[in-house]
Tab-separated table of C-alpha atoms in Angstrom:
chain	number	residue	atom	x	y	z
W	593	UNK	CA	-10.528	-14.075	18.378
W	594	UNK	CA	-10.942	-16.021	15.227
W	595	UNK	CA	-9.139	-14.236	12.431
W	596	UNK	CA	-9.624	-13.798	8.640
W	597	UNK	CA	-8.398	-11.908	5.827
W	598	UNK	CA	-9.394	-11.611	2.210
W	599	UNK	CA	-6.849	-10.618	-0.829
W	600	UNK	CA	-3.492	-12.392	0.294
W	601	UNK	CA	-1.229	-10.907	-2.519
W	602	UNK	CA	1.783	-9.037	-1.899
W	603	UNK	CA	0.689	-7.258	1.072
W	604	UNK	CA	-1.930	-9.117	2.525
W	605	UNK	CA	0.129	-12.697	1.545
W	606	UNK	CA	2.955	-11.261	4.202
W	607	UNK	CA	1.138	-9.769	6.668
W	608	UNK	CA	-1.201	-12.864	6.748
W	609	UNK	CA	2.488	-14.864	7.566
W	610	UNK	CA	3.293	-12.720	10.071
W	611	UNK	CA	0.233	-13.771	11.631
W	612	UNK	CA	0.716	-17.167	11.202
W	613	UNK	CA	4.289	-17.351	12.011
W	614	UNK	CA	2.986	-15.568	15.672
W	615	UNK	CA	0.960	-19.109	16.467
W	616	UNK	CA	-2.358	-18.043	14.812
W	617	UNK	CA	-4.326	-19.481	12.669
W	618	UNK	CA	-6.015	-17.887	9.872
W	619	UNK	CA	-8.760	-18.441	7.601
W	620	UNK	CA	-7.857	-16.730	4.106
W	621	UNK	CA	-10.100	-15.976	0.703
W	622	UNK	CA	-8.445	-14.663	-2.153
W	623	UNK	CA	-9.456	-14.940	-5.938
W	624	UNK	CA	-5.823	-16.906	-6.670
W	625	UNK	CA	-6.552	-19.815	-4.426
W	626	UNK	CA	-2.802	-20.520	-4.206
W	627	UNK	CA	-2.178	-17.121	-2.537
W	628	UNK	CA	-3.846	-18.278	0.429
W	629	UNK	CA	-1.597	-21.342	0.822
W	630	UNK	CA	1.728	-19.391	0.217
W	631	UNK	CA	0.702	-16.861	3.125
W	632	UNK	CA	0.008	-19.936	5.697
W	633	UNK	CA	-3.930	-19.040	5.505
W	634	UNK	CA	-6.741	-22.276	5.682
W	635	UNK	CA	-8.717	-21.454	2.483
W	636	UNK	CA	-12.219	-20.700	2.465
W	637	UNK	CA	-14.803	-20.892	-0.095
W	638	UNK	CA	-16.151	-17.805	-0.445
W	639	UNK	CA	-16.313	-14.538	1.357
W	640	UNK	CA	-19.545	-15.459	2.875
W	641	UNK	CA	-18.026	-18.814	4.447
W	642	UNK	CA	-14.729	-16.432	5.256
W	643	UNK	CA	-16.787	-13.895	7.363
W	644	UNK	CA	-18.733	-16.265	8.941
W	645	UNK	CA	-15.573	-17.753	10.523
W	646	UNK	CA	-13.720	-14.807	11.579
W	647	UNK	CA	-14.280	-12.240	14.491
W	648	UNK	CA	-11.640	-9.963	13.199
W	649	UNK	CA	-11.626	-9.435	9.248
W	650	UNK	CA	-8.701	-8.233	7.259
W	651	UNK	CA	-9.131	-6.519	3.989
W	652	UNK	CA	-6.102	-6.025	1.433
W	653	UNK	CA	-7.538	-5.204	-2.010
W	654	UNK	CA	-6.349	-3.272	-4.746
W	655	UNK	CA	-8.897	-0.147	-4.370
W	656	UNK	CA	-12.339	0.746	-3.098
W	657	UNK	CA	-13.523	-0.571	-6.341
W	658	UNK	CA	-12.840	-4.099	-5.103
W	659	UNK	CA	-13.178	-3.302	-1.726
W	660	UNK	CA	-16.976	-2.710	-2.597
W	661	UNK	CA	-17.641	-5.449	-4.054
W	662	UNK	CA	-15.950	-7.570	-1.237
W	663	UNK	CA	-18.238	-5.916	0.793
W	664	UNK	CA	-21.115	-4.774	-0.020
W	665	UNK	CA	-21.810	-7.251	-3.150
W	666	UNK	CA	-24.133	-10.496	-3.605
W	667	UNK	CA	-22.995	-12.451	-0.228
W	668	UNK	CA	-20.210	-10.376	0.859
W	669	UNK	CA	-19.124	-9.229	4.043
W	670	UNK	CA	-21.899	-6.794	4.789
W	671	UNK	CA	-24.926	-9.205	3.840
W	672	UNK	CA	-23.013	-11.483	6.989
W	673	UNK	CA	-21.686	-9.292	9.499
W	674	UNK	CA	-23.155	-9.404	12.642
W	675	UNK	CA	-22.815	-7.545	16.324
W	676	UNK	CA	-19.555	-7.407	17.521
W	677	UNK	CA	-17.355	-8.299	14.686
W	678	UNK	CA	-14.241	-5.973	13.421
W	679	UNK	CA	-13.508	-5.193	9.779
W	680	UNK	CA	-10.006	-4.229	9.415
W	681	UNK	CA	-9.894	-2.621	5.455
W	682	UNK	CA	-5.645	-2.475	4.989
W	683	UNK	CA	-6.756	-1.343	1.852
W	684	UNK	CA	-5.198	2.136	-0.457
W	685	UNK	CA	-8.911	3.555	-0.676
W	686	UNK	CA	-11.730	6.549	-1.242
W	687	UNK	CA	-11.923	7.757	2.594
W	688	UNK	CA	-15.453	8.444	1.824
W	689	UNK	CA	-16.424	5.294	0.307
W	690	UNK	CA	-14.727	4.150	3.789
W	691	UNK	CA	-17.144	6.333	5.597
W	692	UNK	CA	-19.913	4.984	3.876
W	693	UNK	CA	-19.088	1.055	4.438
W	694	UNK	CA	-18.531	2.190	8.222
W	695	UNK	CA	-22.070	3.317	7.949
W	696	UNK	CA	-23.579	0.584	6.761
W	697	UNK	CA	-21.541	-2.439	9.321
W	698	UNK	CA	-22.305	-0.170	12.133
W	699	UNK	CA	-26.171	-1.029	11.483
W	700	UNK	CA	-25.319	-4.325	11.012
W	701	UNK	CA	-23.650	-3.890	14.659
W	702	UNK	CA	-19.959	-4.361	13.507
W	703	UNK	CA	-17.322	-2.294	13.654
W	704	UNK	CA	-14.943	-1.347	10.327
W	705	UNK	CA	-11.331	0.957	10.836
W	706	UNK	CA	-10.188	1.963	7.762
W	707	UNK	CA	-6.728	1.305	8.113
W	708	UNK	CA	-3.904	2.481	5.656
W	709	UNK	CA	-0.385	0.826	5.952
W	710	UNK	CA	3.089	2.141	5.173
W	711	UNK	CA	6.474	0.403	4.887
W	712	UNK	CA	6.217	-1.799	2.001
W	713	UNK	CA	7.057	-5.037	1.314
W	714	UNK	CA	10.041	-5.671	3.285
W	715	UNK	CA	8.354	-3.792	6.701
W	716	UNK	CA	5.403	-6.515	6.148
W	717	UNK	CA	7.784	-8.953	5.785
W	718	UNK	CA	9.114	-8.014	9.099
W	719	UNK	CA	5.870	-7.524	10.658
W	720	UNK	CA	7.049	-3.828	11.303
W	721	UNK	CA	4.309	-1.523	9.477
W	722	UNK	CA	3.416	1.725	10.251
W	723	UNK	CA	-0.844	1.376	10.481
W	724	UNK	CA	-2.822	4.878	10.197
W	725	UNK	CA	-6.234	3.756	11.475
W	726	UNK	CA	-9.861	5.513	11.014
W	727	UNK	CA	-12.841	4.557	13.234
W	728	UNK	CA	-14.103	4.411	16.709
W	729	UNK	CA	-11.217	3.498	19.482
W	730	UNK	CA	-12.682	0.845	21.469
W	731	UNK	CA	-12.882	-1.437	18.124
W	732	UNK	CA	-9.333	-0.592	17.633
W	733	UNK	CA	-8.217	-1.143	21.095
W	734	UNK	CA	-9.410	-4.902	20.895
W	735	UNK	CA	-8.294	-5.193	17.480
W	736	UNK	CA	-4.634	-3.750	18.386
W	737	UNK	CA	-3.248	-7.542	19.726
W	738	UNK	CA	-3.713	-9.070	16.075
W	739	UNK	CA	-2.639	-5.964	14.444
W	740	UNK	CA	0.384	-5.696	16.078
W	741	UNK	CA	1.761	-9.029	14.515
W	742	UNK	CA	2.456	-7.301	11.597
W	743	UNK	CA	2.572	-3.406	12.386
W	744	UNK	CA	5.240	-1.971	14.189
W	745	UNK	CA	3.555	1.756	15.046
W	746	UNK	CA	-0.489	2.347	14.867
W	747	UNK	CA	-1.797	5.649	14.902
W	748	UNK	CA	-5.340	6.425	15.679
W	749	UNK	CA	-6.301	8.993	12.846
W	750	UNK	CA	-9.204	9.814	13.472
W	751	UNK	CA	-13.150	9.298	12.693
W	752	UNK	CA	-13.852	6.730	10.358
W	753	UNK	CA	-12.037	7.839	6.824
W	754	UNK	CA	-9.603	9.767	8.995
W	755	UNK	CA	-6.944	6.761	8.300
W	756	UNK	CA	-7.240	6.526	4.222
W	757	UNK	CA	-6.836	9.904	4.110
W	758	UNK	CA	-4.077	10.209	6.089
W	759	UNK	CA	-2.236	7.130	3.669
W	760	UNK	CA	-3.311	9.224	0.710
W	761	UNK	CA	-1.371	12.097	1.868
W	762	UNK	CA	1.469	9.793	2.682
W	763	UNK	CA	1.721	8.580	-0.727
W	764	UNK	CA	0.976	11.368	-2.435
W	765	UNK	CA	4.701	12.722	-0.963
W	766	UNK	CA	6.257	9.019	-1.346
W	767	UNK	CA	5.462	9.419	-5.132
W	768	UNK	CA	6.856	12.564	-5.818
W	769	UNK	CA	9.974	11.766	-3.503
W	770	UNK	CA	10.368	8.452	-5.405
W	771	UNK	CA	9.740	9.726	-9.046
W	772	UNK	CA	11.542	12.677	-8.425
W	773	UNK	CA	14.857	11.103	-7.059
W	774	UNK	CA	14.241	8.880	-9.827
W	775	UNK	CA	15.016	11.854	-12.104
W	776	UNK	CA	17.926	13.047	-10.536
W	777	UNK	CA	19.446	9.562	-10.351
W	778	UNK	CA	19.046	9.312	-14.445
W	779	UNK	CA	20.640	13.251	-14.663
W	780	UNK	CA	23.471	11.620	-12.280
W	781	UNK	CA	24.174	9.014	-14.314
W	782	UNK	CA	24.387	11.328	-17.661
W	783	UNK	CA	26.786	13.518	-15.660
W	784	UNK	CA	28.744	10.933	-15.056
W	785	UNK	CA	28.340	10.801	-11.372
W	786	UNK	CA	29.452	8.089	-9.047
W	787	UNK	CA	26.184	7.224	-8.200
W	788	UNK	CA	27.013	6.015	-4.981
W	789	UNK	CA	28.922	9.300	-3.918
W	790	UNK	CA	26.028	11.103	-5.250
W	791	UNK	CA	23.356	9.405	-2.589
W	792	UNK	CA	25.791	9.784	0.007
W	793	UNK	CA	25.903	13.632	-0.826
W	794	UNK	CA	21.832	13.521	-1.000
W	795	UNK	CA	21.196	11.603	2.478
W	796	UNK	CA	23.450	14.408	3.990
W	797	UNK	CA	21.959	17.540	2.665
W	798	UNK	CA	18.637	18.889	2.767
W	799	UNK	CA	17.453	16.519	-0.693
W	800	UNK	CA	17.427	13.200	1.596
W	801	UNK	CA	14.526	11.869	1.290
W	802	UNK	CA	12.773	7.806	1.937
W	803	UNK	CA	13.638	7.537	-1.728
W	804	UNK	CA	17.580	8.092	-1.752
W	805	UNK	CA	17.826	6.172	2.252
W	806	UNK	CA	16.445	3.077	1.708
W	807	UNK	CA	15.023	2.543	-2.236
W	808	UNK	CA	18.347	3.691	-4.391
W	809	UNK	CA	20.833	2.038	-2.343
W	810	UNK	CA	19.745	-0.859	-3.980
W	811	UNK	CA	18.479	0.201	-7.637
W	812	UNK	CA	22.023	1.375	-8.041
W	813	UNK	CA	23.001	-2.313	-8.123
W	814	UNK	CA	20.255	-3.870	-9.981
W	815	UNK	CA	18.290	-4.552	-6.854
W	816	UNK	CA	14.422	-2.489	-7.368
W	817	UNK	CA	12.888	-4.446	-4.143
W	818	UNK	CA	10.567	-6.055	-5.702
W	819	UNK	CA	6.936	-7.271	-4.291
W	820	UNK	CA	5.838	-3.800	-3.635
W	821	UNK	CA	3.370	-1.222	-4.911
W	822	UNK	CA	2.982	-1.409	-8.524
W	823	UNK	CA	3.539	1.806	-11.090
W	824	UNK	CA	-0.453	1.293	-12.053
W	825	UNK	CA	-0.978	0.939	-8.148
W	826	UNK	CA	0.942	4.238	-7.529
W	827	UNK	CA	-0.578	5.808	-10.569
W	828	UNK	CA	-4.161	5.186	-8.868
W	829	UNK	CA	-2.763	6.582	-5.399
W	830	UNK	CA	-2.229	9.478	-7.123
W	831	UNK	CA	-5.282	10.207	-8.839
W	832	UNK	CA	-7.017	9.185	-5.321
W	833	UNK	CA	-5.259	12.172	-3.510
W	834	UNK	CA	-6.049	14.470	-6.426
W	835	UNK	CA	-9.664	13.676	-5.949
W	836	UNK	CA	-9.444	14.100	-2.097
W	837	UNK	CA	-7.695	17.609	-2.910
W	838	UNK	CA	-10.378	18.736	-5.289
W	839	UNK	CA	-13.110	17.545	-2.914
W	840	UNK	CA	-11.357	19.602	0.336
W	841	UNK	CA	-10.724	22.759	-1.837
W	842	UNK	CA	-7.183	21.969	-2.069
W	843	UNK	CA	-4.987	23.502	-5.567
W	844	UNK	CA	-2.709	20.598	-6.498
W	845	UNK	CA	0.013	22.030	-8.371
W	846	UNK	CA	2.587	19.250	-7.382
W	847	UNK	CA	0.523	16.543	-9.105
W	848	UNK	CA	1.703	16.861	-12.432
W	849	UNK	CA	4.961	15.317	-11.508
W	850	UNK	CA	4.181	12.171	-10.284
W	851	UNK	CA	1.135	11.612	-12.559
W	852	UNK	CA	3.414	12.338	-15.392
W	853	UNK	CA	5.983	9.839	-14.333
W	854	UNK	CA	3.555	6.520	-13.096
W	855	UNK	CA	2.098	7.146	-16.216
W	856	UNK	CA	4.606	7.432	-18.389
W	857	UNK	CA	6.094	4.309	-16.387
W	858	UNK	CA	2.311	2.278	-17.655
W	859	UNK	CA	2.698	3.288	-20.864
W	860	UNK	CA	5.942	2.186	-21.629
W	861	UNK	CA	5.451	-1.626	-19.966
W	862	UNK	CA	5.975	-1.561	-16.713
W	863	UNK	CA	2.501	-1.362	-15.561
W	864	UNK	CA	2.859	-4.245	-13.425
W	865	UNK	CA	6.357	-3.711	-12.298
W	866	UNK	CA	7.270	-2.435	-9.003
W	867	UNK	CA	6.869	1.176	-8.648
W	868	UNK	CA	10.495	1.946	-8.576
W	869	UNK	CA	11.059	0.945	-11.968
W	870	UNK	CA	10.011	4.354	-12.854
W	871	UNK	CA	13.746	5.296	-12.900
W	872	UNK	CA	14.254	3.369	-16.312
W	873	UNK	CA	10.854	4.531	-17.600
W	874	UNK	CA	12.482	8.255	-17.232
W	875	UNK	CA	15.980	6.495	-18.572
W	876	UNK	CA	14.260	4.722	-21.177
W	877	UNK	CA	13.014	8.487	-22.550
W	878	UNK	CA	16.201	9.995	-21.742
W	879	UNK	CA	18.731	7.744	-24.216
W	880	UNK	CA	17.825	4.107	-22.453
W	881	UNK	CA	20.026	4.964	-19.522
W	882	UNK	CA	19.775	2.344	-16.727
W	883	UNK	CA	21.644	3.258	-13.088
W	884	UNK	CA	22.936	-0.536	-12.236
W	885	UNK	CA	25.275	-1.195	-15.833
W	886	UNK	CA	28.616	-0.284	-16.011
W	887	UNK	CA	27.820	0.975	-19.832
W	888	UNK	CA	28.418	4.738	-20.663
W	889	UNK	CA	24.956	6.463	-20.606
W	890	UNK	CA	23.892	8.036	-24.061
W	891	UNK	CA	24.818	11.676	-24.217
């Protein structure tokens, strides 16, 4: 099965190595033509040529804005799929423009799982994901061997748009456990808390959360993990979920945190900067209190 995958940036760039580093060769497209080199990939020239080549096709793009275009634009994947082939969309996306790209391959005879991933940066690293896959099983079952060099646990959903729905909920709840903690952390550090006493209180009481186990640890000493989602990434997660809430009848009352907190993180700078720097955004507003100095915080 001849593989391919299109937007080779953070994500895509490590779970494209994994794939590599498992024997395989993979053709790659991505609009920063060294991205495809740094993740191992054989560059292609277009998406056209990058379809053509590939059996199995592997989408990581920043929304379904993007992900439309990829697909269903002027000599993209839909104008070349054909009978047969899988498109795998690893992308953070609308579940029901998923549901309407599934509509359209399946005339076209090809199969497309929508397939949200969790772990971050350092699980995709690792090759040890957790997948949350939409669509029909049998493409899944044959697409399984080549997802499995980079996921650790893959969960059939669900119909097609069962899987981005399911990774909007999921980080819908990692954004308010992340910007939250991030909150407490700064109040912490103005109470002049050992900070690392404090997370060892949190991850044994009933506030441990993915935030305080495995993000804070490090942030504490300067350390925010970077090469992960981005505050602008998160704030779009966000919004995403809203939408799906509004459209299933859902109140939203939780939203205000989080969508407060990515945003404020954009508007002061860090836009572009791992989503975990949303603990100094909230310091920055709160007397420019960072965790990691040895400094007194402002009162």
């Amino acid at each position: 099965m001849r593989i391919g995958f299109a937007g080779l940036g953070n994500m895509g760039g490590r779970m494209s190595a994994c794939i590599v580093r498992a024997g395989r060769e993979v053709l790659g497209y991505d609009v920063r033509a060294d991205n495809v080199a740094a993740a191992g990939a054989k560059a292609t020239g277009s998406v056209a040529e990058l379809t053509d080549g590939s059996d199995i096709l592997l989408l990581s793009l920043p929304d379904s804005t993007v992900v439309e275009a990829v697909v269903l634009g002027d000599g993209g994947v839909l104008a070349h799929a054909r009978p047969g082939q899988i498109v795998v969309d690893l992308s953070t996306a609308a579940p029901d423009s998923s549901a309407r790209i599934h509509r359209l391959l399946a005339e076209r005879g090809a199969a497309y799982l929508d397939a949200g991933i969790s772990g971050g940066a350092a699980a995709a690293e690792q090759g040890t994901l957790t997948l949350m896959v939409g669509g029909e099983p049998d493409p899944l079952d044959r697409a399984r061997p080549v997802l499995e060099l980079f996921a650790a646990k893959i969960f059939h959903c669900g119909p097609s748009g069962a899987g981005h729905t399911v990774k909007l909920l999921n980080n819908f709840l990692n954004a308010i456990t992340l910007s939250a903690t991030a909150e407490v952390m700064v109040a912490g550090r103005k109470a002049g808390l050992d900070l690392e006493t404090l997370l060892a209180v949190l991850n044994a009481s009933s506030g441990v959360n993915f935030a305080t186990l495995n993000r804070f640890p490090k942030i504490i000493h300067g350390d925010y993990l970077q090469g992960g989602l981005t505050n602008t990434l998160m704030l779009k997660d966000v919004n995403l979920y809203v939408e799906l809430a509004a459209r299933l009848g859902v109140v939203s009352p939780n939203s205000a945190g989080p969508l407060a907190s990515f945003g404020l993180a954009r508007a002061l700078g860090y836009a572009d900067e791992i989503s975990n720097t949303v603990v100094d955004a909230i310091g920055d507003l709160s007397g420019g209190v960072r965790l990691h100095t040895g400094e007194e915080p402002v009162a």
